[in-house]
XYZ file of C-alpha atoms in Angstrom:
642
model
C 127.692 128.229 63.807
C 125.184 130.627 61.679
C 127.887 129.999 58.921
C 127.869 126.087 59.346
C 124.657 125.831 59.019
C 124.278 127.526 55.907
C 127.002 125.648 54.258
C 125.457 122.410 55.215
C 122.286 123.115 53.732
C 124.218 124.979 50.315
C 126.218 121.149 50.331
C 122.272 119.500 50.765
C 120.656 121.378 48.021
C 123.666 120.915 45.597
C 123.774 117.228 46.203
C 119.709 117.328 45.775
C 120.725 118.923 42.556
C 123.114 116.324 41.466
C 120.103 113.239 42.254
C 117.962 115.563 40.023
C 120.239 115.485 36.733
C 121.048 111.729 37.779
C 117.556 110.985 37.558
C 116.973 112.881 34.617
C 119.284 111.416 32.623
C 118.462 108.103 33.724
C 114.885 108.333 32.470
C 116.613 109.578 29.001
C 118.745 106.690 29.044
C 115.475 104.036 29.697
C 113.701 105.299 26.913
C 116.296 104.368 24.585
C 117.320 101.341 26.153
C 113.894 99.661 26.908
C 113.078 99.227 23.140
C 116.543 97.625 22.824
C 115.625 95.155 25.901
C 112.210 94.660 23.900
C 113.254 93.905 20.905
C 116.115 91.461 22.376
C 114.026 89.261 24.389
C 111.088 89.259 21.486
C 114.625 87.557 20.101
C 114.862 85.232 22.254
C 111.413 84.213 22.620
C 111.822 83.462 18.635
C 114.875 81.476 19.491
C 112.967 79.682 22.220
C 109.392 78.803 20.290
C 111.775 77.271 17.221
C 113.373 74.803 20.398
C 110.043 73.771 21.418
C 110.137 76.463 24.655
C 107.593 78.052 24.217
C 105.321 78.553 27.529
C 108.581 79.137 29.338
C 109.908 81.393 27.018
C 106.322 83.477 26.978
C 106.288 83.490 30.751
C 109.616 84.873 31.182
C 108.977 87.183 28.042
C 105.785 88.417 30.232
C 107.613 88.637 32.874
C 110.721 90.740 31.928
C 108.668 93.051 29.428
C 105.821 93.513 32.939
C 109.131 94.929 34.736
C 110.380 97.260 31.992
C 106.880 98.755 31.351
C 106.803 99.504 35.298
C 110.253 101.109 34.702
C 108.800 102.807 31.445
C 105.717 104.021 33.588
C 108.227 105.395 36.672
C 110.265 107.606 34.434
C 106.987 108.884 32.615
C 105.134 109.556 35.632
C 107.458 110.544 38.379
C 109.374 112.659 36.025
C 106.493 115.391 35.833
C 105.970 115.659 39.383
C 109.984 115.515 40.510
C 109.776 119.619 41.042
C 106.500 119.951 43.191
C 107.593 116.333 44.894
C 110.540 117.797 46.037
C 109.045 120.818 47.496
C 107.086 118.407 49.681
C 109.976 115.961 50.688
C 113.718 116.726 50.145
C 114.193 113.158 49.613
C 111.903 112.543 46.757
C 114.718 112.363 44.383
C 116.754 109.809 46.547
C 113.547 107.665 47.028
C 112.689 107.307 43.005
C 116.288 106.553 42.532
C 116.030 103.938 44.879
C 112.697 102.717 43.018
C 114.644 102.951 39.971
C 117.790 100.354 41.599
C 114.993 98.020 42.958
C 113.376 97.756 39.636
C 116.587 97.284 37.570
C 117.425 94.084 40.253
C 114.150 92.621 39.520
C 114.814 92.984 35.506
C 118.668 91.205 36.599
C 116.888 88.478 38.159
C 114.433 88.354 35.261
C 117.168 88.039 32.972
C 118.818 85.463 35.111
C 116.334 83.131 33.939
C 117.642 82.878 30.749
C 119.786 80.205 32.252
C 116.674 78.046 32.663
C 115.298 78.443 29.335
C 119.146 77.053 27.569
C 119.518 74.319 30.332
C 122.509 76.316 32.060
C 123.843 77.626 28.546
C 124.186 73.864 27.263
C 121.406 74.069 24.795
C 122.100 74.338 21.253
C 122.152 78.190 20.732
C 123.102 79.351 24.237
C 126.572 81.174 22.487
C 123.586 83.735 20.911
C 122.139 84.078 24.403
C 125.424 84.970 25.746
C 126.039 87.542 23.472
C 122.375 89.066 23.924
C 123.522 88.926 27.657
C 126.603 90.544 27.015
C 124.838 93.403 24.857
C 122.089 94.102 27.027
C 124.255 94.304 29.960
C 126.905 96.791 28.193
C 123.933 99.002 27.530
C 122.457 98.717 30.817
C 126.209 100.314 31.845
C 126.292 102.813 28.691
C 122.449 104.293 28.711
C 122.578 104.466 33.167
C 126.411 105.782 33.793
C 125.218 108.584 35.311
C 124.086 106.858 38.511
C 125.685 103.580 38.856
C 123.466 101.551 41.316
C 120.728 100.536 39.140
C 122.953 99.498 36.096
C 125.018 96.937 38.546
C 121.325 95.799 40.398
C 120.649 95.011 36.641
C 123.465 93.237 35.168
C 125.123 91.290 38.471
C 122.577 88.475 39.126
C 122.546 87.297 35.202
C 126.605 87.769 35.239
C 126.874 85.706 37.940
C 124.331 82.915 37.428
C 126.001 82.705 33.596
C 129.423 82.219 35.345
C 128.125 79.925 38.127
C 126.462 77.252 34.864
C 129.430 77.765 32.361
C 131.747 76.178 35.989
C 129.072 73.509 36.480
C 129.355 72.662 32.708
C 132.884 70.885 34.047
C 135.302 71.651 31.353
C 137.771 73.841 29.908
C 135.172 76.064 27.558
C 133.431 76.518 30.539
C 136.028 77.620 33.036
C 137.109 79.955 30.302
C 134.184 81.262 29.582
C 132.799 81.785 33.029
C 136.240 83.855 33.917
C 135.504 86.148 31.285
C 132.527 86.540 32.234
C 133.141 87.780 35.340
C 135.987 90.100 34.025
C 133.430 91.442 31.967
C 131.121 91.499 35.091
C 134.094 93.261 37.253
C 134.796 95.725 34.307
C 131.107 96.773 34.036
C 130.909 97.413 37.458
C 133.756 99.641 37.451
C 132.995 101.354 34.097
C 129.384 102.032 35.764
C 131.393 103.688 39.020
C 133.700 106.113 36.687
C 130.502 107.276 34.396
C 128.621 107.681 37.729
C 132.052 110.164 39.077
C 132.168 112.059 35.936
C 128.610 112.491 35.459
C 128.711 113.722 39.527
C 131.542 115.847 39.100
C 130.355 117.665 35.719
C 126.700 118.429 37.412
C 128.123 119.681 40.679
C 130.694 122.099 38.298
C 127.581 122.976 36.215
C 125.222 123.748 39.371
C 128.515 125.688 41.513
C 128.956 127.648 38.418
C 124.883 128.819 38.363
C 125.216 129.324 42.199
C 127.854 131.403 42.126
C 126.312 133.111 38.509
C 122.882 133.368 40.662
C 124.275 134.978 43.910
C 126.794 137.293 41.435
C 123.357 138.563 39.737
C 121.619 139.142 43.042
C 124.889 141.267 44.704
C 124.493 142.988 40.767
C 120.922 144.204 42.377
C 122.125 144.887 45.669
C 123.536 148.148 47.437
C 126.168 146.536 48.989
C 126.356 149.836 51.523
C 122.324 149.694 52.880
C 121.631 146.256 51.773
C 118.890 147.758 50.000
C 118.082 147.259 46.115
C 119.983 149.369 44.069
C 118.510 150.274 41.117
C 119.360 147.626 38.432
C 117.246 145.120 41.382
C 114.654 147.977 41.445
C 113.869 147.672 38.061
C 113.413 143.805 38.637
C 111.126 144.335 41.733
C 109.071 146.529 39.061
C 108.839 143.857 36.675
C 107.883 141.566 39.272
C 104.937 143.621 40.162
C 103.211 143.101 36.519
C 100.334 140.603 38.132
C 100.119 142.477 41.787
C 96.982 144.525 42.314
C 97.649 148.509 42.169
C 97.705 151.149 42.529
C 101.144 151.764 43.178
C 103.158 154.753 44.878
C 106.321 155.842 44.130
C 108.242 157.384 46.823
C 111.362 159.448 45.571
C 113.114 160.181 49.144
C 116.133 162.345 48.709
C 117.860 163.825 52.069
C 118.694 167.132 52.978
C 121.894 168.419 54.649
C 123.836 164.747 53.800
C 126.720 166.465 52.044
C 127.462 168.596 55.730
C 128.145 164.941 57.234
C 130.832 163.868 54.890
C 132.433 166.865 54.788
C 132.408 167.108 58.700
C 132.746 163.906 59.825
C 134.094 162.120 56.537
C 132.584 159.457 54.427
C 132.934 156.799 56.726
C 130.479 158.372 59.330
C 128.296 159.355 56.071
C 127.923 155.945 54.887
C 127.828 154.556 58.095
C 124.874 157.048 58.542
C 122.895 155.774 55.304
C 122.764 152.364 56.124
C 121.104 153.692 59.180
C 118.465 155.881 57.670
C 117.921 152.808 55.240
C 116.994 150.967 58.042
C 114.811 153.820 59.608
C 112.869 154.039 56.196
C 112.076 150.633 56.393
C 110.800 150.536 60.177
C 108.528 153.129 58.972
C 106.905 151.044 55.815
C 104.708 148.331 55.320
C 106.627 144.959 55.734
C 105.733 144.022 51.366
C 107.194 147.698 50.340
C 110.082 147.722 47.544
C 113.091 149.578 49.131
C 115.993 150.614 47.031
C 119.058 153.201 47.358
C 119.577 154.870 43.641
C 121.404 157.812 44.007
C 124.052 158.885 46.584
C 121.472 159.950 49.081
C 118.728 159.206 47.154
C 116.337 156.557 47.753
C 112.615 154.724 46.536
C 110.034 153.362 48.422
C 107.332 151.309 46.228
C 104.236 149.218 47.259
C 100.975 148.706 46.187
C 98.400 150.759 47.920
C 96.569 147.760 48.758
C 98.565 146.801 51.117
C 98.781 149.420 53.281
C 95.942 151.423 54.894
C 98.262 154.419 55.484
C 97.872 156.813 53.057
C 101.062 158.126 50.662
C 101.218 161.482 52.550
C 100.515 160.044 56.011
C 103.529 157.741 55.348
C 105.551 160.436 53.799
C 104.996 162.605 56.738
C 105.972 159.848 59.036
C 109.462 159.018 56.922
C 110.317 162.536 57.422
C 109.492 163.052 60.641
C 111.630 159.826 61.157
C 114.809 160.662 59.441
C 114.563 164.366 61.152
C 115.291 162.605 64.761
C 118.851 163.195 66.137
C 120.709 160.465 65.433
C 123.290 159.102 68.094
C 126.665 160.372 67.483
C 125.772 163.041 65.293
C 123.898 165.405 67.888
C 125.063 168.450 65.906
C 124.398 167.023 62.482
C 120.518 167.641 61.587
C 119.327 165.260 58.467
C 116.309 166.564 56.568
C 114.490 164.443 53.921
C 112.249 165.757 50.741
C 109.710 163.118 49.048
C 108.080 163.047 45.784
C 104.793 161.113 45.462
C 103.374 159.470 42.435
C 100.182 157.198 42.229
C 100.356 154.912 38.698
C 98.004 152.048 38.187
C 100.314 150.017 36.472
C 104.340 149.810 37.669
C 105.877 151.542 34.964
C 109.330 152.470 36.789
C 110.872 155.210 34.328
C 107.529 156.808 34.440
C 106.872 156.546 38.125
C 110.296 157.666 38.842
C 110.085 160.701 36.278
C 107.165 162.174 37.678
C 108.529 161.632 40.898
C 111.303 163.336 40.673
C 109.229 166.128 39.343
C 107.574 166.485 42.748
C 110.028 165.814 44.241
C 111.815 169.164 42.699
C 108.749 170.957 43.445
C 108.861 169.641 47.460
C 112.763 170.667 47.419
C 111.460 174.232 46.304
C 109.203 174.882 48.964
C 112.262 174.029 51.793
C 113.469 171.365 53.913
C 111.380 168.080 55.041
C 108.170 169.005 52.909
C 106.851 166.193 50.495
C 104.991 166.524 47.362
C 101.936 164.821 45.461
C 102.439 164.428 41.988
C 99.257 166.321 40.623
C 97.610 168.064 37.319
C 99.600 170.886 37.410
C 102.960 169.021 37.536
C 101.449 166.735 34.640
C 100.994 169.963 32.546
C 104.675 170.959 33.323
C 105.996 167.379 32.608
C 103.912 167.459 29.254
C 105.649 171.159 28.548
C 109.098 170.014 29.285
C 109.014 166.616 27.512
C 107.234 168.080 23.968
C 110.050 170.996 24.453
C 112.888 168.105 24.526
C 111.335 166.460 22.046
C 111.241 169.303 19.369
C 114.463 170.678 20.266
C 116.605 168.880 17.743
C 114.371 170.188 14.814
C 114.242 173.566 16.321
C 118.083 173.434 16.154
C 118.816 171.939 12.802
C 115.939 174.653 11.113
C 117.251 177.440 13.194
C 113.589 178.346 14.672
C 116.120 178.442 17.862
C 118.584 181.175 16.942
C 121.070 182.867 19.177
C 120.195 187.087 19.914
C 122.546 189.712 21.281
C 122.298 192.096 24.417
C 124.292 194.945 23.893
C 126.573 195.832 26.638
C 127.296 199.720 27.017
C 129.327 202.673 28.730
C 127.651 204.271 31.057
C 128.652 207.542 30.552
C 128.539 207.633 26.775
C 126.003 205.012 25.695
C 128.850 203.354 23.442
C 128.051 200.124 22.892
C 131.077 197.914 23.952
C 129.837 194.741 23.645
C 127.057 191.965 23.197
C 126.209 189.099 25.474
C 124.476 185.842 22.880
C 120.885 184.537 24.261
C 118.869 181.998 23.049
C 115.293 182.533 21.798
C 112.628 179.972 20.651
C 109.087 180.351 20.144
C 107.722 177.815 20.463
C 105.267 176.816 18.405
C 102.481 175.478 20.876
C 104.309 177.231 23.874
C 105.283 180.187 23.092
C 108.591 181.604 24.397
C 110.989 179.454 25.990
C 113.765 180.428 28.393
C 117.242 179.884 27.962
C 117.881 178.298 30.786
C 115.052 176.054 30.343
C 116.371 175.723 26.540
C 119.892 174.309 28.250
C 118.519 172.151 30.680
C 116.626 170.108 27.212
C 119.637 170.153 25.686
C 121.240 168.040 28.887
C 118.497 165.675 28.814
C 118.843 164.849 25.949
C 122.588 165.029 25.287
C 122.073 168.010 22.913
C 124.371 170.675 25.389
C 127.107 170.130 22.740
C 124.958 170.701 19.860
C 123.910 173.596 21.070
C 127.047 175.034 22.385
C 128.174 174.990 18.965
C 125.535 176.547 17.023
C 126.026 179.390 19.664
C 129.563 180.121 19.416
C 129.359 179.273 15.418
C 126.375 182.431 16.133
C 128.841 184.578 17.847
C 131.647 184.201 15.271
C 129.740 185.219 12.667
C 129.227 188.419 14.426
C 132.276 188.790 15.153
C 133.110 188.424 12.137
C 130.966 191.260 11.108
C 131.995 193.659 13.623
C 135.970 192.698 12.763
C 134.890 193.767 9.016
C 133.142 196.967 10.149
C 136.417 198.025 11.642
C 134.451 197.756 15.253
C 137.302 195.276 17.060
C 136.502 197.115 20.207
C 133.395 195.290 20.789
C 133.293 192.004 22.315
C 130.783 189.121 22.009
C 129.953 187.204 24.548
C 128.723 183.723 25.177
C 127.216 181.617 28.693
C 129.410 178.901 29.601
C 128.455 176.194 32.739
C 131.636 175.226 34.754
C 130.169 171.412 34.835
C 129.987 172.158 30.819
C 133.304 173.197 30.738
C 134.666 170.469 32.309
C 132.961 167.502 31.089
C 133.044 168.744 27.456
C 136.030 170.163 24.913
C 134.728 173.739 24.773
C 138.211 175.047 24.773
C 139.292 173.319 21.889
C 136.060 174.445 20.221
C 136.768 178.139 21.152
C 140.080 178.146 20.393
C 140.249 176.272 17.077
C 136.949 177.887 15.990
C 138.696 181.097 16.416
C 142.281 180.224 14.780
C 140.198 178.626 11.585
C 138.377 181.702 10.788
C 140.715 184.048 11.871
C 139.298 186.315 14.493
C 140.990 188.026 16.755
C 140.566 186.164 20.959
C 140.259 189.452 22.015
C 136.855 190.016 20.929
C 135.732 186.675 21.743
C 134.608 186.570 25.881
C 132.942 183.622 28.026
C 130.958 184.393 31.058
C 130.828 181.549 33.453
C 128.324 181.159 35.832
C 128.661 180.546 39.901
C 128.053 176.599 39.886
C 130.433 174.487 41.953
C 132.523 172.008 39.345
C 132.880 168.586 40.154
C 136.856 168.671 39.480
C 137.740 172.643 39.484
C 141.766 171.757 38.413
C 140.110 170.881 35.520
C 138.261 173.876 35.163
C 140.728 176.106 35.924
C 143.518 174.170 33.590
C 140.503 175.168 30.713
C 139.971 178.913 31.771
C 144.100 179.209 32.081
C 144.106 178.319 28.328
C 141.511 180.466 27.196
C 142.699 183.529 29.343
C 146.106 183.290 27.981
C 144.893 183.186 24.500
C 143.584 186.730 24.981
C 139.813 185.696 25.681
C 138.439 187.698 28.375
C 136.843 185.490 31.172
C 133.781 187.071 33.134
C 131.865 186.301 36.110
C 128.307 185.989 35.476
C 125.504 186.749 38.535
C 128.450 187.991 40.955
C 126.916 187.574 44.256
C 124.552 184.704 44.016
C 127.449 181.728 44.196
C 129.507 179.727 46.743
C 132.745 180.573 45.741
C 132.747 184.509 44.089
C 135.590 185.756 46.138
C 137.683 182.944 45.932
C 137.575 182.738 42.293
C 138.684 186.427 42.082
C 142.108 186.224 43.015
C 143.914 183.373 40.642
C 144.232 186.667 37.854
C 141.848 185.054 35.532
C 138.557 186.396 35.989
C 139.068 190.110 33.849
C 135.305 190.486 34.124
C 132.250 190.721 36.889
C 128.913 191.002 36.241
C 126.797 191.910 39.547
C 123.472 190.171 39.355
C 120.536 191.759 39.005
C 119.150 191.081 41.988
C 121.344 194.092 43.035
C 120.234 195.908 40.670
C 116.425 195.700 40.973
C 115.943 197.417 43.655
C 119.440 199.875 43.726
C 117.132 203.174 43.792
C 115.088 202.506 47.234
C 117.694 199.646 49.190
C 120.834 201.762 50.839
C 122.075 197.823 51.381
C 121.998 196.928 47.532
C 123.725 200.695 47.024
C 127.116 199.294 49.739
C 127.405 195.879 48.382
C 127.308 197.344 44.635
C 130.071 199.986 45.421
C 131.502 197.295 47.696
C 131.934 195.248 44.451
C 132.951 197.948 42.619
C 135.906 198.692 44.407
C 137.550 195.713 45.153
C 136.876 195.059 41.268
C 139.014 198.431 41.256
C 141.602 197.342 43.310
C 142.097 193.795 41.621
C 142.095 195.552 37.928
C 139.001 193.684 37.172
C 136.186 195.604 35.089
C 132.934 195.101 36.885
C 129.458 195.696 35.086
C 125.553 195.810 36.016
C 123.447 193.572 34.644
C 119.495 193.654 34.404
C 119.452 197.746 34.357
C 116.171 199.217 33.322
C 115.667 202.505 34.909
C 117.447 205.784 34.283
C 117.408 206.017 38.113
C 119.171 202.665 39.169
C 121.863 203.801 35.940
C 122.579 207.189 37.627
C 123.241 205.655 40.663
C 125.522 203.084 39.110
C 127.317 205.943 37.585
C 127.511 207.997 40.440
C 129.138 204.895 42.619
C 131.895 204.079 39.734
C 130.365 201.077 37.832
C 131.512 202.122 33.547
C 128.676 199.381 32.424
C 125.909 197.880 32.124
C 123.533 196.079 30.131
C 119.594 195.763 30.620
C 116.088 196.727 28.939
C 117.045 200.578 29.438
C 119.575 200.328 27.030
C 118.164 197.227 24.684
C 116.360 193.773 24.583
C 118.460 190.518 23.155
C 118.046 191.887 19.101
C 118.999 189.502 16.091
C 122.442 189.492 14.973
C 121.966 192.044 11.854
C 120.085 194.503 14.542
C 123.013 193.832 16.816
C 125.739 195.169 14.061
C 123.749 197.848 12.751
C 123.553 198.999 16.284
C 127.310 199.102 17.211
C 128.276 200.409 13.735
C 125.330 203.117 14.316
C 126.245 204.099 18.718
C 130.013 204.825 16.940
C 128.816 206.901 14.043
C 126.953 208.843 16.370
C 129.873 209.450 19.061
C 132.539 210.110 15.844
């Protein structure tokens, strides 16, 4: 019924459309044809003063030019108003074109007179009447074909009249002429049907094809899972807000514990279970609030502050509180959300949603359900970070950024075995920045590979070195992501780096950190290659990921490094002294070498001696040094053990 409905009233408002171009064009069309009519019967008034007509003629002159000024005026006047007429009465359209019909009859009948003013087409120039009639009539049909009514009200009572004196003349001529006539009459009338069909049938293709372009832009801003805007429609909400009244908050709602509910139930319950915390978020805000889903579990919430007179926390508190319930179904599933809050006078969206998403990573920090304001402090950091992506580039290309080396050493000898590459920049206005916040510029702003390179080009040239100063022993190590190894060619790099310059895989080793890939086959196809070129693969922070025990036993991984969070506290925590030796000795019993990391008291390295661990790196033994430093070192640690 619902469905019906709608159909019928698609069918009414593409059929209003059709009147509207009909109309349209027939005002185009009677501002080129009422000059013509002008100038024709200023014709035959001429023609009728030089018979001796001449009040006749002038009346009927009056009379027909009276009508097509009130046509003139119509189209002039109504035309401006059509749009806001029509949002008063549906049937505006259909009433002007009926004015239109009704006007063009009383011009016919005005023309009709012409019989009267050549004594029924007897008098001595009625054959140039005849043809005016003719013209005037095939331009009635040519300038109106796009609605048909008004161009046959027009031409049909002179037609006919003309026909009904050339019989009455009684002869042969006549009969003639009065039977072409009305085949000209009949093939008007059907010429004005066809242009009216075509000119139908081309608006209703032209206004189908913007309906369907229309809805296919609106699904283009829709969610089709919540219903929701997605955020190509958010970003025309925003611009729609230019001339609303701020200020505006930015809610950045992203959900905790979603990924347990596909991976329990499957993605069918999860997505069945967003469109239902969609519609929770909006029972909770104000009915004029911007809603949109822009992220897998991600969503916004925007209004203007004046429209509300719950505050930004208040509501964030309640959204929370409302997505925490136990939802039906799921009694053993518990959905957490975190929000990000940011207040901006004007809607701005990639600014509202950047500093969003900034507290929003702050709120995430702090735990489950907590919301954050966007504030000073989070300005400062959002300052930091974006002047630090900004200079990056330059720091790069003018190697301000360079790549340093930790040595890695034996514990029982102090032999340096090895050198792990780390990034250091000082900045200019802020000082020293970390590596990982160096990396996570350099994926902003699509730099990762850029920097990738000038890291292993770094460690080649040491290697390079240490291959020259007879010290092949010594490896040199670089930081690889699993998400960077998968998405990128960092193989090929490695590899064909190393085959170009010719040094040896074996000194050459990539330590890959505990972060879950998005396709590990991939991964592990990428590690497979570089292991069985002879690069050593090691495990970096062992003991801080999802998945360290599974990734020891595929025979790849020749290399753990426990994380320093062991470490720290090795000398006073009997638990951190059995998980290291627990470590140790399953790396013993796999044949994998297993190192400390982060060592910097002779008491946490006798202890790591005394429960097996061969080495270690950390400020005991040396801070990151520059690569010259770093050579001089190894060359000097096996002078001094010779």
């Amino acid at each position: 019924m619902n469905q019906s409905i709608m159909k019928a009233g698609a069918d009414g408002e593409l059929e209003d459309r059709i009147r509207e171009d009909q109309l349209a064009d027939l005002r185009t069309g009677l501002l080129f044809s009422m000059p013509i009519s002008t100038a024709l019967t200023v014709l035959i008034l001429i023609v009728q003063l030089m018979s001796g007509n001449a009040f006749a003629a002038a009346v009927w002159f009056l009379v027909v030019n009276a009508i097509n000024t009130s046509r003139l005026v119509l189209a002039l006047w109504r035309s401006k108003d059509v749009s806001e007429e029509r949002n008063k009465d549906l049937q505006a359209t259909s009433r002007q074109l009926r004015f239109y019909s009704i006007l063009a009859l009383l011009s016919g009948l005005a023309w009709s007179f012409v019989a009267l003013l050549t004594d029924g087409f007897t008098a001595p120039h009625s054959s140039l009447h005849l043809v005016i009639l003719a013209g005037i009539s095939a331009g009635a049909v040519t300038y109106g074909n796009s609605y048909a009514a008004p161009s046959i009200s027009f031409i049909t009572p002179p037609l006919l009249i003309t026909a009904g004196c050339l019989v009455a003349i009684g002869n042969l001529d006549g009969y003639v002429l009065a039977f072409a006539v009305l085949l000209f009459l009949g093939g008007m009338v059907r010429s004005s049907l066809l242009g009216q069909a075509r000119f139908r049938e081309a608006s209703r293709l032209k206004h189908e094809a913007a309906q369907i372009a229309t809805a296919m832009e609106l699904r283009s801003r829709q969610d089709p899972l919540t219903g929701l805007l997605n955020r190509r429609g958010l970003e025309h909400a925003v611009d729609g807000l230019r001339n609303t009244n701020g200020p505006f908050v930015m809610m950045l709602v992203d959900l905790d514990g979603f990924k347990a509910v596909n991976d329990t139930y499957g993605h069918k319950i999860g997505d069945d279970l967003l469109a239902r915390i969609a519609r929770r978020i909006e029972e909770e805000v104000s009915p004029g609030a911007t809603l949109a889903r822009i992220g897998g579990d991600e969503f916004v919430v925007l209004f203007s502050s004046a429209s509300t007179s719950l505050s930004a926390t208040d509501l964030a508190s309640q959204v929370i509180a409302k997505l925490a319930s136990p939802y039906p179904g799921l009694a053993s599933i518990r959905i957490g959300a975190s929000i990000g809050i940011y207040l901006s006078d004007e809607p701005r969206l990639t600014e509202m949603l950047l500093r969003a998403d900034m507290a929003l990573y702050t709120a995430k920090r702090r735990g489950r359900n907590e919301f954050c304001l966007f504030n000073c402090e989070l300005d400062g950091e959002l300052q930091r970070r974006q002047c630090i992506e900004r200079d990056l580039r330059s720091a790069i290309e003018t190697a301000s950024l360079s790549t340093w080396f930790q040595p890695v050493v034996r514990l029982n000898s102090g032999a340096v075995i090895g050198f792990e590459a780390l990034l250091r920049w000082n900045h200019p206005l802020h000082g020293d920045i970390s590596p990982p916040e160096i990396v996570t510029a350099a994926r902003e702003t699509g730099m990762l590979q850029l920097l990738t390179e000038t890291v292993f080009l770094s460690c080649c040239a040491l290697i390079d070195d240490l291959a020259k100063a007879n010290r092949r022993q010594v490896r040199v190590a670089m930081n690889v992501s699993p998400r960077e190894l998968e998405a990128g060619n960092i193989d090929d790099l490695i590899l064909n780096g190393l085959e170009e310059r010719g040094l040896p895989a074996t000194m050459f080793e990539i330590e890959i950190t505990e972060e879950a890939p998005v396709d590990p086959d991939r991964v592990d196809e990428k590690l497979g290659r570089l292991a069985h070129a002879g690069i050593s693969i090691a495990l970096d922070d062992f003991g801080t990921g999802f998945s360290t025990l599974a990734s020891l036993k595929d025979g790849r991984i020749s290399k753990v490094k426990i994380d320093q969070a062991f470490i720290r506290s090795l000398a006073k925590s009997r638990e951190d002294q059995l998980l290291v030796k627990t470590v140790i000795d399953l790396g013993n019993k796999l044949g994998i070498e297993v190192m400390a990391e982060g060592v910097e008291t002779e008491a946490n390295r006798r202890i790591l001696q005394t429960l097996g661990c061969r080495a270690a790196q950390g400020f005991l033994f040396s801070k990151a040094i520059p690569p010259q430093h770093a050579l001089e070192m190894a060359i000097r640690e096996h002078a001094r053990l010779q």
